[in-house]
Coordinates of C-alpha atoms in Angstrom, one line a residue:
M14 CA 8.4 -95.9 -202.1
I15 CA 8.8 -99.2 -203.9
T16 CA 6.1 -100.1 -206.5
F17 CA 5.9 -103.4 -208.2
P18 CA 4.7 -104.4 -211.7
P19 CA 1.5 -106.5 -211.8
G20 CA 2.1 -110.0 -210.6
L21 CA 4.3 -109.1 -207.6
A22 CA 3.7 -107.8 -204.1
F23 CA 5.5 -107.6 -200.7
G24 CA 5.1 -110.7 -198.7
P25 CA 5.6 -111.4 -195.0
E26 CA 8.7 -110.1 -193.3
T27 CA 10.8 -112.4 -191.2
R28 CA 13.7 -111.9 -188.8
D29 CA 16.2 -113.9 -190.7
R30 CA 15.4 -112.8 -194.3
G31 CA 13.7 -109.5 -193.9
R32 CA 11.3 -108.4 -196.6
S33 CA 10.0 -110.8 -199.2
V34 CA 8.3 -110.6 -202.6
V35 CA 5.5 -113.0 -203.5
A36 CA 3.5 -113.8 -206.6
T37 CA 0.0 -112.5 -206.8
Q38 CA -1.0 -115.2 -209.3
S39 CA 0.4 -118.5 -210.5
F40 CA 3.1 -118.8 -213.1
A41 CA 4.1 -121.8 -215.3
P42 CA 7.8 -122.6 -216.0
G43 CA 9.1 -120.2 -218.6
A44 CA 6.4 -117.6 -218.0
T45 CA 7.3 -114.0 -217.7
I46 CA 6.5 -113.0 -214.1
A47 CA 7.1 -109.3 -214.5
R48 CA 8.8 -106.7 -216.7
F49 CA 10.5 -103.8 -215.0
P50 CA 10.6 -101.0 -217.7
G51 CA 13.7 -99.0 -217.6
A52 CA 11.9 -95.8 -218.7
D53 CA 9.1 -96.1 -216.1
A54 CA 9.2 -93.0 -213.9
S55 CA 7.1 -94.8 -211.2
N56 CA 9.7 -97.6 -210.9
P57 CA 13.0 -96.0 -211.9
S58 CA 16.3 -97.9 -212.4
I59 CA 19.8 -97.4 -213.6
S60 CA 21.3 -99.1 -216.6
V61 CA 24.9 -98.2 -217.7
P62 CA 27.3 -99.8 -220.2
D63 CA 30.7 -100.9 -219.0
N64 CA 33.8 -98.8 -219.9
E65 CA 35.2 -101.3 -222.4
H66 CA 32.0 -101.2 -224.5
L67 CA 31.2 -97.5 -224.1
P68 CA 32.1 -96.4 -227.7
R69 CA 30.0 -99.3 -229.1
T70 CA 26.9 -99.3 -226.9
C71 CA 23.9 -97.0 -227.0
H72 CA 23.9 -95.1 -223.7
Y73 CA 20.1 -95.1 -223.6
C74 CA 18.7 -98.4 -225.0
L75 CA 22.0 -100.3 -224.4
A76 CA 21.9 -101.8 -227.9
V77 CA 25.2 -102.9 -229.4
P78 CA 24.6 -102.3 -233.2
D79 CA 27.4 -104.6 -234.3
P80 CA 26.1 -108.2 -234.5
P81 CA 27.2 -109.8 -231.2
F82 CA 27.9 -113.3 -232.7
T83 CA 28.3 -114.5 -236.2
Y84 CA 26.6 -117.9 -236.2
Y85 CA 27.9 -119.3 -239.4
T86 CA 30.1 -119.1 -242.4
R87 CA 27.9 -119.3 -245.5
A88 CA 28.6 -122.5 -247.4
S89 CA 29.0 -122.1 -251.2
A90 CA 27.3 -124.1 -253.8
A91 CA 30.5 -126.1 -254.3
D92 CA 30.6 -126.9 -250.5
L93 CA 27.1 -128.2 -250.5
A94 CA 27.7 -130.2 -253.7
S95 CA 30.6 -131.9 -252.0
L96 CA 28.2 -133.1 -249.4
G97 CA 25.8 -134.5 -252.0
L98 CA 23.2 -131.8 -251.3
L99 CA 23.4 -130.2 -254.7
T100 CA 24.6 -131.3 -258.1
S101 CA 28.0 -129.8 -259.1
N102 CA 26.4 -127.3 -261.5
A103 CA 23.5 -126.2 -259.2
E104 CA 23.1 -122.6 -258.1
T105 CA 21.9 -121.5 -254.8
T106 CA 19.2 -118.9 -254.4
P107 CA 20.7 -115.6 -253.3
A108 CA 20.2 -115.0 -249.6
P109 CA 18.2 -112.0 -248.5
Q110 CA 19.8 -109.0 -246.9
S111 CA 20.4 -109.7 -243.2
S112 CA 17.8 -108.1 -241.0
T113 CA 20.3 -107.5 -238.3
T114 CA 22.3 -104.8 -240.0
T115 CA 22.1 -101.5 -238.1
A116 CA 23.9 -98.2 -238.1
A117 CA 26.9 -97.6 -235.8
V118 CA 26.5 -95.5 -232.7
R119 CA 27.5 -91.8 -232.6
A120 CA 29.1 -89.9 -229.8
C121 CA 27.4 -87.0 -228.0
T122 CA 29.1 -84.0 -229.6
A123 CA 29.4 -82.3 -226.2
C124 CA 31.0 -84.9 -224.0
Q125 CA 32.2 -87.4 -226.5
T126 CA 31.5 -90.2 -224.0
A127 CA 27.9 -91.2 -224.3
H128 CA 27.0 -92.8 -227.6
Y129 CA 23.6 -93.2 -229.3
C130 CA 22.1 -95.4 -231.9
S131 CA 19.5 -92.9 -232.9
R132 CA 18.3 -89.3 -232.4
A133 CA 15.3 -90.7 -230.4
C134 CA 17.6 -92.5 -227.9
Q135 CA 19.7 -89.4 -227.5
K136 CA 16.7 -87.2 -226.9
A137 CA 15.2 -89.7 -224.4
D138 CA 18.6 -90.0 -222.5
W139 CA 18.9 -86.2 -222.4
A140 CA 15.5 -86.0 -220.7
L141 CA 16.3 -88.8 -218.3
A142 CA 19.8 -87.9 -217.0
H143 CA 22.3 -86.8 -219.6
G144 CA 20.8 -83.2 -219.9
K145 CA 20.4 -82.9 -216.1
G146 CA 24.1 -82.8 -215.3
E147 CA 25.6 -86.1 -216.5
C148 CA 26.8 -84.6 -219.8
K149 CA 28.6 -81.7 -218.0
A150 CA 30.3 -84.2 -215.7
F151 CA 31.5 -86.3 -218.6
R152 CA 32.7 -83.1 -220.4
R153 CA 34.9 -82.2 -217.4
V154 CA 36.4 -85.7 -217.5
T155 CA 37.1 -85.4 -221.2
A156 CA 38.6 -82.0 -220.7
R157 CA 41.0 -83.4 -218.1
F158 CA 42.3 -86.1 -220.3
E159 CA 42.6 -83.6 -223.2
A160 CA 44.7 -81.4 -221.0
E161 CA 46.9 -84.3 -219.9
K162 CA 47.3 -85.7 -223.5
P163 CA 51.0 -85.8 -224.6
P164 CA 51.9 -83.2 -227.2
G165 CA 51.2 -84.4 -230.8
Q166 CA 48.8 -87.1 -229.8
G167 CA 45.8 -87.3 -232.1
Q168 CA 42.2 -86.8 -231.2
Q169 CA 41.4 -90.5 -231.8
Q170 CA 44.0 -91.7 -229.3
Q171 CA 42.2 -89.8 -226.5
H172 CA 39.3 -92.2 -226.6
R173 CA 41.2 -95.4 -227.3
D174 CA 41.6 -96.6 -223.8
W175 CA 38.0 -96.4 -222.4
K176 CA 38.8 -98.4 -219.3
S177 CA 41.1 -95.6 -218.0
Q178 CA 39.9 -92.5 -219.8
A179 CA 36.2 -92.5 -218.7
L180 CA 34.6 -92.6 -215.3
P181 CA 34.3 -96.1 -214.0
S182 CA 30.8 -97.6 -214.4
N183 CA 30.0 -97.4 -210.7
I184 CA 30.8 -93.7 -210.6
R185 CA 28.8 -93.0 -213.7
A186 CA 25.9 -94.8 -212.1
L187 CA 26.3 -92.6 -209.0
V188 CA 26.2 -89.5 -211.2
Q189 CA 22.9 -90.8 -212.7
A190 CA 21.4 -91.3 -209.3
L191 CA 22.4 -87.9 -208.1
V192 CA 20.8 -86.1 -211.0
R193 CA 17.5 -88.0 -210.8
P194 CA 15.5 -87.1 -207.8
E195 CA 12.8 -89.7 -208.5
L196 CA 15.5 -92.4 -208.4
L197 CA 16.9 -91.2 -205.2
A198 CA 13.5 -91.3 -203.6
A199 CA 12.9 -94.8 -204.8
M200 CA 16.3 -95.9 -203.5
A201 CA 15.4 -94.8 -199.9
D202 CA 14.3 -98.3 -199.0
M203 CA 17.3 -100.1 -200.5
E204 CA 19.8 -101.8 -198.3
A205 CA 23.3 -100.3 -198.3
H206 CA 25.2 -102.2 -195.6
A207 CA 27.1 -98.9 -195.3
D208 CA 28.0 -99.7 -191.7
K209 CA 29.7 -103.0 -192.5
D210 CA 33.4 -103.7 -192.7
R211 CA 33.9 -103.5 -196.5
T212 CA 36.8 -104.9 -198.5
L213 CA 38.0 -104.4 -202.1
A214 CA 36.3 -107.6 -203.1
S215 CA 32.9 -106.3 -201.9
G216 CA 33.2 -103.2 -204.0
G217 CA 35.9 -101.2 -202.2
T218 CA 36.7 -100.2 -198.6
R219 CA 34.7 -97.3 -197.1
A220 CA 37.6 -95.0 -197.7
E221 CA 37.8 -96.0 -201.4
I222 CA 34.0 -95.6 -201.8
E223 CA 34.1 -92.1 -200.3
F224 CA 37.0 -91.2 -202.6
Q225 CA 34.9 -92.3 -205.6
A226 CA 31.9 -90.4 -204.3
Q227 CA 34.1 -87.3 -204.0
A228 CA 35.2 -87.8 -207.6
A229 CA 31.6 -87.9 -208.7
L230 CA 30.8 -84.7 -206.9
H231 CA 33.9 -83.0 -208.2
Y232 CA 33.1 -83.7 -211.9
M233 CA 29.5 -82.7 -211.3
G234 CA 30.6 -79.4 -210.0
R235 CA 29.1 -79.9 -206.6
E236 CA 30.6 -79.0 -203.3
A237 CA 32.3 -82.0 -201.6
T238 CA 31.4 -81.5 -197.9
P239 CA 31.7 -84.3 -195.3
Q240 CA 27.9 -84.6 -195.4
S241 CA 27.6 -84.7 -199.2
I242 CA 30.4 -87.2 -199.5
T243 CA 28.8 -89.4 -196.9
E244 CA 25.4 -89.2 -198.6
A245 CA 26.9 -89.9 -202.0
A246 CA 29.0 -92.9 -200.6
D247 CA 25.8 -94.4 -199.1
I248 CA 24.1 -94.2 -202.4
M249 CA 27.1 -95.9 -204.1
C250 CA 26.9 -98.7 -201.5
K251 CA 23.2 -99.2 -202.4
I252 CA 24.0 -99.4 -206.1
Q253 CA 26.8 -101.9 -205.5
V254 CA 24.8 -104.1 -203.2
N255 CA 21.7 -104.1 -205.4
S256 CA 23.1 -104.3 -208.9
F257 CA 22.7 -107.0 -211.5
S258 CA 25.3 -107.7 -214.2
R259 CA 24.0 -107.3 -217.7
G260 CA 27.2 -108.9 -219.0
A261 CA 26.6 -111.5 -221.7
G262 CA 29.1 -110.8 -224.5
D263 CA 27.9 -113.7 -226.7
I264 CA 24.5 -112.0 -227.1
G265 CA 25.8 -108.4 -227.2
Q266 CA 24.9 -107.3 -223.6
N267 CA 27.2 -105.5 -221.2
G268 CA 27.2 -103.2 -218.1
F269 CA 24.9 -103.5 -215.1
Y270 CA 21.4 -102.7 -213.9
S271 CA 20.2 -101.5 -210.5
G272 CA 16.5 -101.1 -209.7
P273 CA 14.9 -100.7 -206.3
A274 CA 11.9 -103.0 -207.0
L275 CA 13.9 -105.9 -208.4
A276 CA 16.4 -105.5 -205.5
M277 CA 13.6 -106.5 -203.1
L278 CA 13.7 -110.2 -204.2
N279 CA 15.5 -112.5 -201.8
H280 CA 18.2 -115.0 -202.7
S281 CA 18.3 -118.8 -203.0
C282 CA 20.9 -121.1 -204.5
I283 CA 17.9 -123.1 -205.9
P284 CA 16.0 -120.1 -207.3
N285 CA 12.5 -120.4 -208.8
A286 CA 13.1 -117.4 -211.0
F287 CA 15.8 -115.6 -213.0
V288 CA 16.4 -112.3 -214.7
T289 CA 17.2 -111.4 -218.3
F290 CA 17.6 -107.9 -219.9
E291 CA 16.2 -106.4 -223.0
G292 CA 17.4 -102.9 -223.6
R293 CA 16.8 -100.9 -220.4
D294 CA 14.2 -103.4 -219.2
A295 CA 14.7 -106.2 -216.7
I296 CA 12.5 -109.2 -217.1
L297 CA 11.7 -111.7 -214.4
H298 CA 11.0 -115.3 -215.6
A299 CA 9.8 -118.4 -213.7
N300 CA 12.0 -121.4 -214.1
R301 CA 9.5 -123.7 -212.3
E302 CA 5.9 -123.5 -211.3
I303 CA 5.2 -120.7 -208.9
K304 CA 1.9 -120.6 -207.1
E305 CA -0.1 -117.6 -205.9
G306 CA 1.3 -116.4 -202.6
Q307 CA 4.6 -118.2 -203.0
E308 CA 7.9 -116.3 -202.5
I309 CA 9.9 -115.5 -205.6
E310 CA 13.6 -116.0 -205.2
I311 CA 16.5 -115.4 -207.6
S312 CA 20.2 -116.1 -207.3
Y313 CA 22.4 -113.1 -206.5
I314 CA 25.6 -115.0 -207.5
D315 CA 26.8 -117.8 -209.7
H316 CA 24.8 -120.6 -208.1
H317 CA 26.8 -123.2 -210.0
A318 CA 29.8 -122.7 -207.7
S319 CA 30.6 -124.9 -204.7
R320 CA 29.0 -124.2 -201.4
P321 CA 32.1 -122.6 -199.8
Q322 CA 32.5 -120.4 -202.8
R323 CA 28.8 -119.4 -202.8
Q324 CA 28.8 -118.7 -199.1
K325 CA 32.0 -116.6 -199.4
S326 CA 30.5 -114.5 -202.2
L327 CA 27.3 -113.9 -200.4
K328 CA 29.0 -113.0 -197.1
M329 CA 31.5 -110.7 -198.8
R330 CA 29.1 -108.7 -200.9
Y331 CA 25.6 -109.1 -199.2
Y332 CA 26.6 -109.8 -195.6
F333 CA 24.5 -112.9 -194.9
D334 CA 24.8 -116.7 -194.6
C335 CA 22.6 -118.6 -196.9
A336 CA 20.5 -121.3 -195.4
C337 CA 18.6 -122.5 -198.5
P338 CA 18.0 -126.2 -198.9
R339 CA 20.9 -126.6 -201.3
C340 CA 23.3 -125.0 -198.8
R341 CA 21.9 -127.0 -195.8
E342 CA 22.4 -130.3 -197.6
D343 CA 25.4 -129.2 -199.7
L344 CA 23.9 -130.4 -203.0
D345 CA 26.0 -130.4 -206.2
V346 CA 24.5 -129.5 -209.6
Y347 CA 23.6 -133.1 -210.4
Q348 CA 21.6 -133.5 -207.1
V349 CA 19.8 -130.2 -207.8
C350 CA 19.0 -131.4 -211.2
Q351 CA 17.5 -134.6 -209.8
R352 CA 15.1 -132.6 -207.7
Y353 CA 13.9 -130.2 -210.5
P354 CA 10.2 -130.9 -210.7
H355 CA 9.8 -130.2 -214.5
L356 CA 12.4 -132.4 -216.1
E357 CA 9.8 -133.3 -218.8
L358 CA 10.5 -129.9 -220.4
N359 CA 13.7 -131.5 -221.7
S360 CA 11.7 -133.8 -224.0
F361 CA 12.3 -131.2 -226.7
S362 CA 16.1 -130.9 -226.2
L363 CA 19.3 -132.7 -226.7
V364 CA 18.7 -134.8 -223.5
P365 CA 15.2 -136.2 -224.2
D366 CA 16.1 -139.3 -222.1
L367 CA 15.0 -138.0 -218.8
N368 CA 16.6 -141.0 -217.0
K369 CA 20.0 -139.4 -217.8
L370 CA 18.9 -136.4 -215.8
R371 CA 17.2 -138.3 -213.0
H372 CA 20.1 -140.8 -212.7
P373 CA 23.2 -138.9 -213.9
P374 CA 26.2 -141.0 -215.0
V375 CA 28.6 -140.0 -212.2
K376 CA 30.6 -142.2 -210.0
Q377 CA 29.9 -140.2 -206.8
F378 CA 28.4 -136.9 -205.7
V379 CA 30.5 -134.2 -204.3
N380 CA 29.1 -134.3 -200.8
S381 CA 29.9 -138.0 -200.4
S382 CA 33.7 -137.4 -200.6
P383 CA 35.5 -135.0 -198.3
S384 CA 38.7 -135.4 -200.3
L385 CA 36.9 -134.3 -203.4
Q386 CA 35.4 -131.3 -201.7
Q387 CA 38.9 -130.3 -200.5
N388 CA 40.3 -130.8 -204.0
I389 CA 37.6 -128.5 -205.5
E390 CA 38.4 -125.7 -203.1
A391 CA 42.1 -126.1 -203.6
I392 CA 41.9 -125.7 -207.4
Y393 CA 38.8 -123.5 -207.7
S394 CA 40.3 -120.0 -207.9
T395 CA 43.1 -121.1 -210.2
C396 CA 40.9 -122.8 -212.7
R397 CA 38.0 -120.3 -212.6
A398 CA 40.3 -117.3 -213.1
P399 CA 40.2 -115.7 -216.6
L400 CA 43.0 -116.9 -218.8
P401 CA 45.7 -114.2 -218.9
D402 CA 46.5 -112.5 -222.2
L403 CA 49.2 -115.0 -223.3
N404 CA 50.6 -116.2 -226.6
P405 CA 49.1 -119.5 -227.9
A406 CA 51.9 -121.6 -226.5
E407 CA 51.7 -120.1 -223.0
T408 CA 47.9 -120.4 -223.1
R409 CA 48.2 -124.1 -224.0
R410 CA 50.6 -124.7 -221.1
E411 CA 48.2 -123.0 -218.7
L412 CA 45.3 -125.1 -220.0
C413 CA 47.5 -128.2 -219.5
R414 CA 48.0 -127.2 -215.9
R415 CA 44.3 -126.6 -215.3
W416 CA 43.3 -129.9 -217.0
K417 CA 45.7 -131.8 -214.8
L418 CA 44.3 -130.0 -211.6
C419 CA 40.8 -131.2 -212.5
A420 CA 41.8 -134.9 -212.7
Q421 CA 39.8 -135.9 -209.6
L422 CA 36.6 -134.3 -210.9
R423 CA 37.2 -136.0 -214.3
N424 CA 37.8 -139.4 -212.7
A425 CA 34.5 -139.1 -210.9
G426 CA 32.6 -138.1 -214.1
L427 CA 31.6 -134.8 -212.5
Y428 CA 32.0 -132.8 -215.7
A429 CA 29.3 -130.3 -214.8
V430 CA 30.9 -129.4 -211.4
E431 CA 33.0 -126.3 -211.3
P432 CA 35.7 -125.5 -212.0
L433 CA 35.8 -128.3 -214.7
P434 CA 33.2 -126.6 -217.0
S435 CA 35.3 -123.4 -217.0
V436 CA 38.3 -125.4 -218.3
F437 CA 36.2 -126.9 -221.1
E438 CA 35.0 -123.5 -222.1
D439 CA 38.4 -122.0 -222.0
A440 CA 39.7 -124.9 -224.1
N441 CA 36.9 -124.3 -226.6
A442 CA 37.9 -120.6 -226.9
Y443 CA 41.5 -121.7 -227.4
F444 CA 40.5 -124.0 -230.3
N445 CA 38.4 -121.3 -231.8
Y446 CA 41.4 -118.9 -231.6
Q447 CA 43.5 -121.5 -233.4
Y448 CA 40.7 -122.0 -235.9
N449 CA 40.6 -125.7 -235.0
I450 CA 36.9 -126.0 -235.8
T451 CA 36.9 -129.8 -235.6
Y452 CA 38.2 -129.9 -232.0
S453 CA 36.0 -127.0 -231.0
L454 CA 32.9 -128.8 -232.4
A455 CA 33.6 -132.0 -230.4
V456 CA 34.0 -130.0 -227.1
A457 CA 30.9 -127.9 -227.9
C458 CA 28.8 -131.1 -228.4
F459 CA 30.2 -132.5 -225.1
L460 CA 29.2 -129.3 -223.3
A461 CA 25.7 -129.3 -224.8
L462 CA 25.1 -133.0 -223.8
N463 CA 27.0 -133.5 -220.6
V464 CA 27.4 -130.1 -218.9
C465 CA 24.7 -127.5 -219.7
P466 CA 21.6 -129.7 -218.9
Y467 CA 22.9 -130.3 -215.4
R468 CA 23.7 -126.6 -214.7
A469 CA 20.3 -125.3 -216.1
H470 CA 17.7 -128.0 -215.9
W471 CA 15.2 -126.2 -218.1
P472 CA 16.0 -125.9 -221.9
F473 CA 14.9 -122.2 -222.2
Y474 CA 18.0 -120.9 -220.4
G475 CA 20.5 -118.6 -222.1
F476 CA 23.7 -120.7 -222.2
R477 CA 21.8 -123.8 -223.2
V478 CA 20.3 -122.0 -226.2
M479 CA 23.7 -120.5 -227.0
G480 CA 25.1 -124.1 -226.8
L481 CA 22.7 -125.2 -229.6
L482 CA 23.6 -122.2 -231.7
T483 CA 27.3 -122.7 -231.2
V484 CA 27.1 -126.4 -232.3
A485 CA 25.0 -125.2 -235.4
K486 CA 27.6 -122.6 -236.2
L487 CA 30.6 -124.9 -235.9
L488 CA 28.8 -127.6 -238.0
S489 CA 28.3 -125.1 -240.8
E490 CA 31.9 -124.1 -240.6
T491 CA 33.0 -127.7 -241.1
I492 CA 31.1 -127.5 -244.4
S493 CA 33.0 -124.5 -245.8
A494 CA 36.4 -125.1 -244.1
R495 CA 39.1 -127.0 -246.0
P496 CA 38.5 -130.6 -245.2
H497 CA 41.1 -132.6 -243.2
P498 CA 42.3 -135.9 -244.7
A499 CA 39.9 -138.6 -243.6
T500 CA 42.4 -141.4 -244.0
G501 CA 44.6 -142.9 -241.3
T502 CA 44.0 -143.5 -237.6
S503 CA 44.8 -140.0 -236.2
L504 CA 42.2 -138.3 -234.0
M505 CA 41.6 -135.6 -236.6
A506 CA 41.1 -138.2 -239.4
R507 CA 38.6 -140.2 -237.3
I508 CA 36.5 -137.1 -236.5
S509 CA 36.7 -136.1 -240.2
R510 CA 35.4 -139.5 -241.3
A511 CA 32.5 -139.3 -238.7
L512 CA 31.6 -135.8 -240.0
G513 CA 31.6 -137.1 -243.6
K514 CA 28.8 -139.5 -242.7
M515 CA 26.6 -136.8 -241.2
D516 CA 23.9 -134.7 -242.8
R517 CA 25.3 -131.5 -241.3
V518 CA 22.8 -129.2 -243.0
T519 CA 19.8 -131.0 -241.6
M520 CA 21.5 -131.0 -238.2
C521 CA 21.9 -127.3 -238.4
Q522 CA 18.3 -126.8 -239.5
T523 CA 17.0 -128.8 -236.6
L524 CA 19.3 -127.3 -234.0
L525 CA 18.4 -123.8 -235.1
T526 CA 14.7 -124.5 -234.9
M527 CA 15.1 -125.9 -231.4
A528 CA 17.2 -122.8 -230.4
L529 CA 14.7 -120.4 -231.8
H530 CA 11.8 -122.2 -230.0
D531 CA 13.6 -121.8 -226.6
W532 CA 15.1 -118.3 -227.3
Q533 CA 11.7 -116.6 -227.7
V534 CA 10.7 -117.8 -224.2
L535 CA 13.4 -115.4 -222.9
Y536 CA 13.8 -112.6 -225.5
S537 CA 12.0 -110.7 -228.2
K538 CA 11.9 -112.0 -231.8
E539 CA 13.6 -108.6 -232.6
S540 CA 16.7 -109.4 -230.6
P541 CA 19.9 -109.6 -232.7
V542 CA 20.6 -113.2 -231.7
Y543 CA 17.1 -114.3 -232.8
L544 CA 17.3 -112.4 -236.1
Q545 CA 20.7 -113.8 -237.0
A546 CA 19.7 -117.3 -236.2
K547 CA 16.5 -116.9 -238.2
D548 CA 18.5 -115.6 -241.1
F549 CA 20.7 -118.6 -241.0
L550 CA 17.6 -120.9 -240.8
N551 CA 16.0 -119.2 -243.8
D552 CA 19.2 -119.6 -245.8
I553 CA 19.1 -123.4 -245.1
E554 CA 15.4 -123.8 -245.9
I555 CA 15.7 -122.2 -249.3
L556 CA 18.4 -124.6 -250.5
P557 CA 17.1 -126.8 -253.3
G558 CA 17.2 -130.6 -253.2
R559 CA 16.4 -130.9 -249.5
D560 CA 12.6 -131.4 -249.6
T561 CA 12.5 -134.7 -247.8
K562 CA 14.9 -133.8 -245.0
K563 CA 13.4 -130.4 -244.6
A564 CA 9.9 -132.0 -244.3
L565 CA 11.2 -134.4 -241.7
A566 CA 12.9 -131.7 -239.6
N567 CA 9.7 -129.5 -239.7
A568 CA 7.6 -132.5 -238.8
F569 CA 9.8 -133.1 -235.7
T570 CA 9.4 -129.5 -234.7
R571 CA 5.6 -129.7 -234.9
N572 CA 5.3 -133.1 -233.1
P573 CA 8.5 -134.0 -231.3
N574 CA 6.9 -137.0 -229.5
G575 CA 5.7 -138.7 -232.6
S576 CA 7.3 -142.1 -233.2
E577 CA 8.5 -141.4 -236.8
E578 CA 9.6 -137.8 -235.8
R579 CA 11.4 -139.1 -232.7
R580 CA 13.2 -141.8 -234.8
F581 CA 14.3 -139.1 -237.2
F582 CA 15.6 -136.9 -234.4
E583 CA 17.5 -139.7 -232.7
N584 CA 19.1 -141.1 -235.9
E585 CA 19.8 -137.9 -237.8
I586 CA 20.5 -135.4 -235.0
L587 CA 21.1 -136.8 -231.6
E588 CA 23.3 -139.8 -232.5
P589 CA 25.7 -137.7 -234.7
I590 CA 26.0 -135.2 -231.9
Q591 CA 26.7 -138.0 -229.4
V592 CA 29.4 -139.4 -231.7
L593 CA 31.1 -136.0 -231.9
A594 CA 30.8 -135.5 -228.2
G595 CA 32.4 -138.9 -227.7
F596 CA 35.7 -137.5 -229.1
A597 CA 35.8 -134.6 -226.7
L598 CA 37.7 -136.2 -223.8
E599 CA 40.2 -137.7 -226.2
V600 CA 40.6 -134.2 -227.8
M601 CA 41.2 -132.7 -224.4
E602 CA 43.7 -135.4 -223.3
A603 CA 45.6 -135.2 -226.6
E604 CA 45.9 -131.4 -226.4
F605 CA 46.3 -130.8 -222.7
G606 CA 47.1 -134.2 -221.1
T607 CA 50.8 -133.6 -221.5
S608 CA 52.6 -130.3 -220.7

């Protein structure tokens, strides 16, 4: 039987959409609708890390002890003096010990597969599933690879390739379900689509799923009869259809979550709610006002994709055709942004001019041009595919190809329409790999101003906050990095001259304050990202010689709509970021415009 946390209840059932979940009270934008505790026996769920991160992730609380993202390179006193922030003989106050330092995870001594950050987590996981048969299954897998290990190979090599030398995450999830009777009972009402024609893209053919189910039974030491295989395969189908990705490498999250209660929510490509994860818990947030009795909808897929791609994904995995307003009218991200009812939330963001959101600076919308629609579908798979593991020269050639393929989107000014944002993001990763901080900063500023706000229209969304933190990080690195010559007419020289005129420390302080303000809407103040950013902000605020600028930045945070505070923000923060963003297209063309 499905039970909901307070704030949710089953709504009316319809022929087209089946069950629904409605709000039992009103929720404001950004409000937490409900928390689904991962350790709640009355509302059980599965949370498993992915194979790649198994040796670095706590098997119970899903914490990744290593800091997920280093936000800055600490500037020395000499660096700050070079910007006129300190006299040349000034000393900086020693920074406090980072509050994000934690111990590494340790492997279960029996199976050497599950890892834990503490004895408490190990004990809790043992009671939940590990001691009920999961550990024994993992031990059998370990013993198999130990037996197949080539002679003379060391113990450490055995666990080096976790992608191939541990059970895949979907089989590990099935093992968890099979050893937890309360979870099996709760999953009874979940949709499996076990009778549908399945493909590899939808999670595997029926034969493949039954083979995986048989593997789970084998390692658990259970008899694999036709009935037991069928029952286990049906459970695996339920897990696959009703799972949520926890993957967010930039904030230290990985793996997936599957919970019967959360799986009851219906889909929309214009959702009014979204899900985040904190440890084993799933948290449901409102992204717009939700009234009592209104249905709560989330997106099952990447809702930034084009309509054909969204429909294909939904049909392939969930076996339905979406008829939400966005699909019916074929709205692109800019048109969805125009209809968002709470654009005023962006008054405390990098796009405080709401006219830019209401009247986006594009030459045409996607649904007005059949040729543009055809072009998007022709290039979509190529440009959204992960970049292969190539050497820098080959990576650059591939980015050149993708940049050229996106010419029609660029000419229309549709920078937020996929697959063009993916090309920008891959280019930014390439610049980071090359340690070209200057070019990376220009592209990051462009994304923060011209892409992210149209893809998520509320500022308290994960990748918008991460965009602010990324710009702050890169700005700080331009302080400590070896400066480029600021003379001449080259692109790098022009960007260097522009940077030299900016108060980058005050920019970092203000961006961090804005990011922390929005981050705590989504996550705990104890999350690693929050703590790292807070440490960075504390380091800036204790720098001597900044009393006036620090006071102005703090005043803006307290009263962002005040005339003096707004003038400070526009002159000291927004204009410099706009200047840097203005170099981005030139950067992209210079690097990738010619093959």
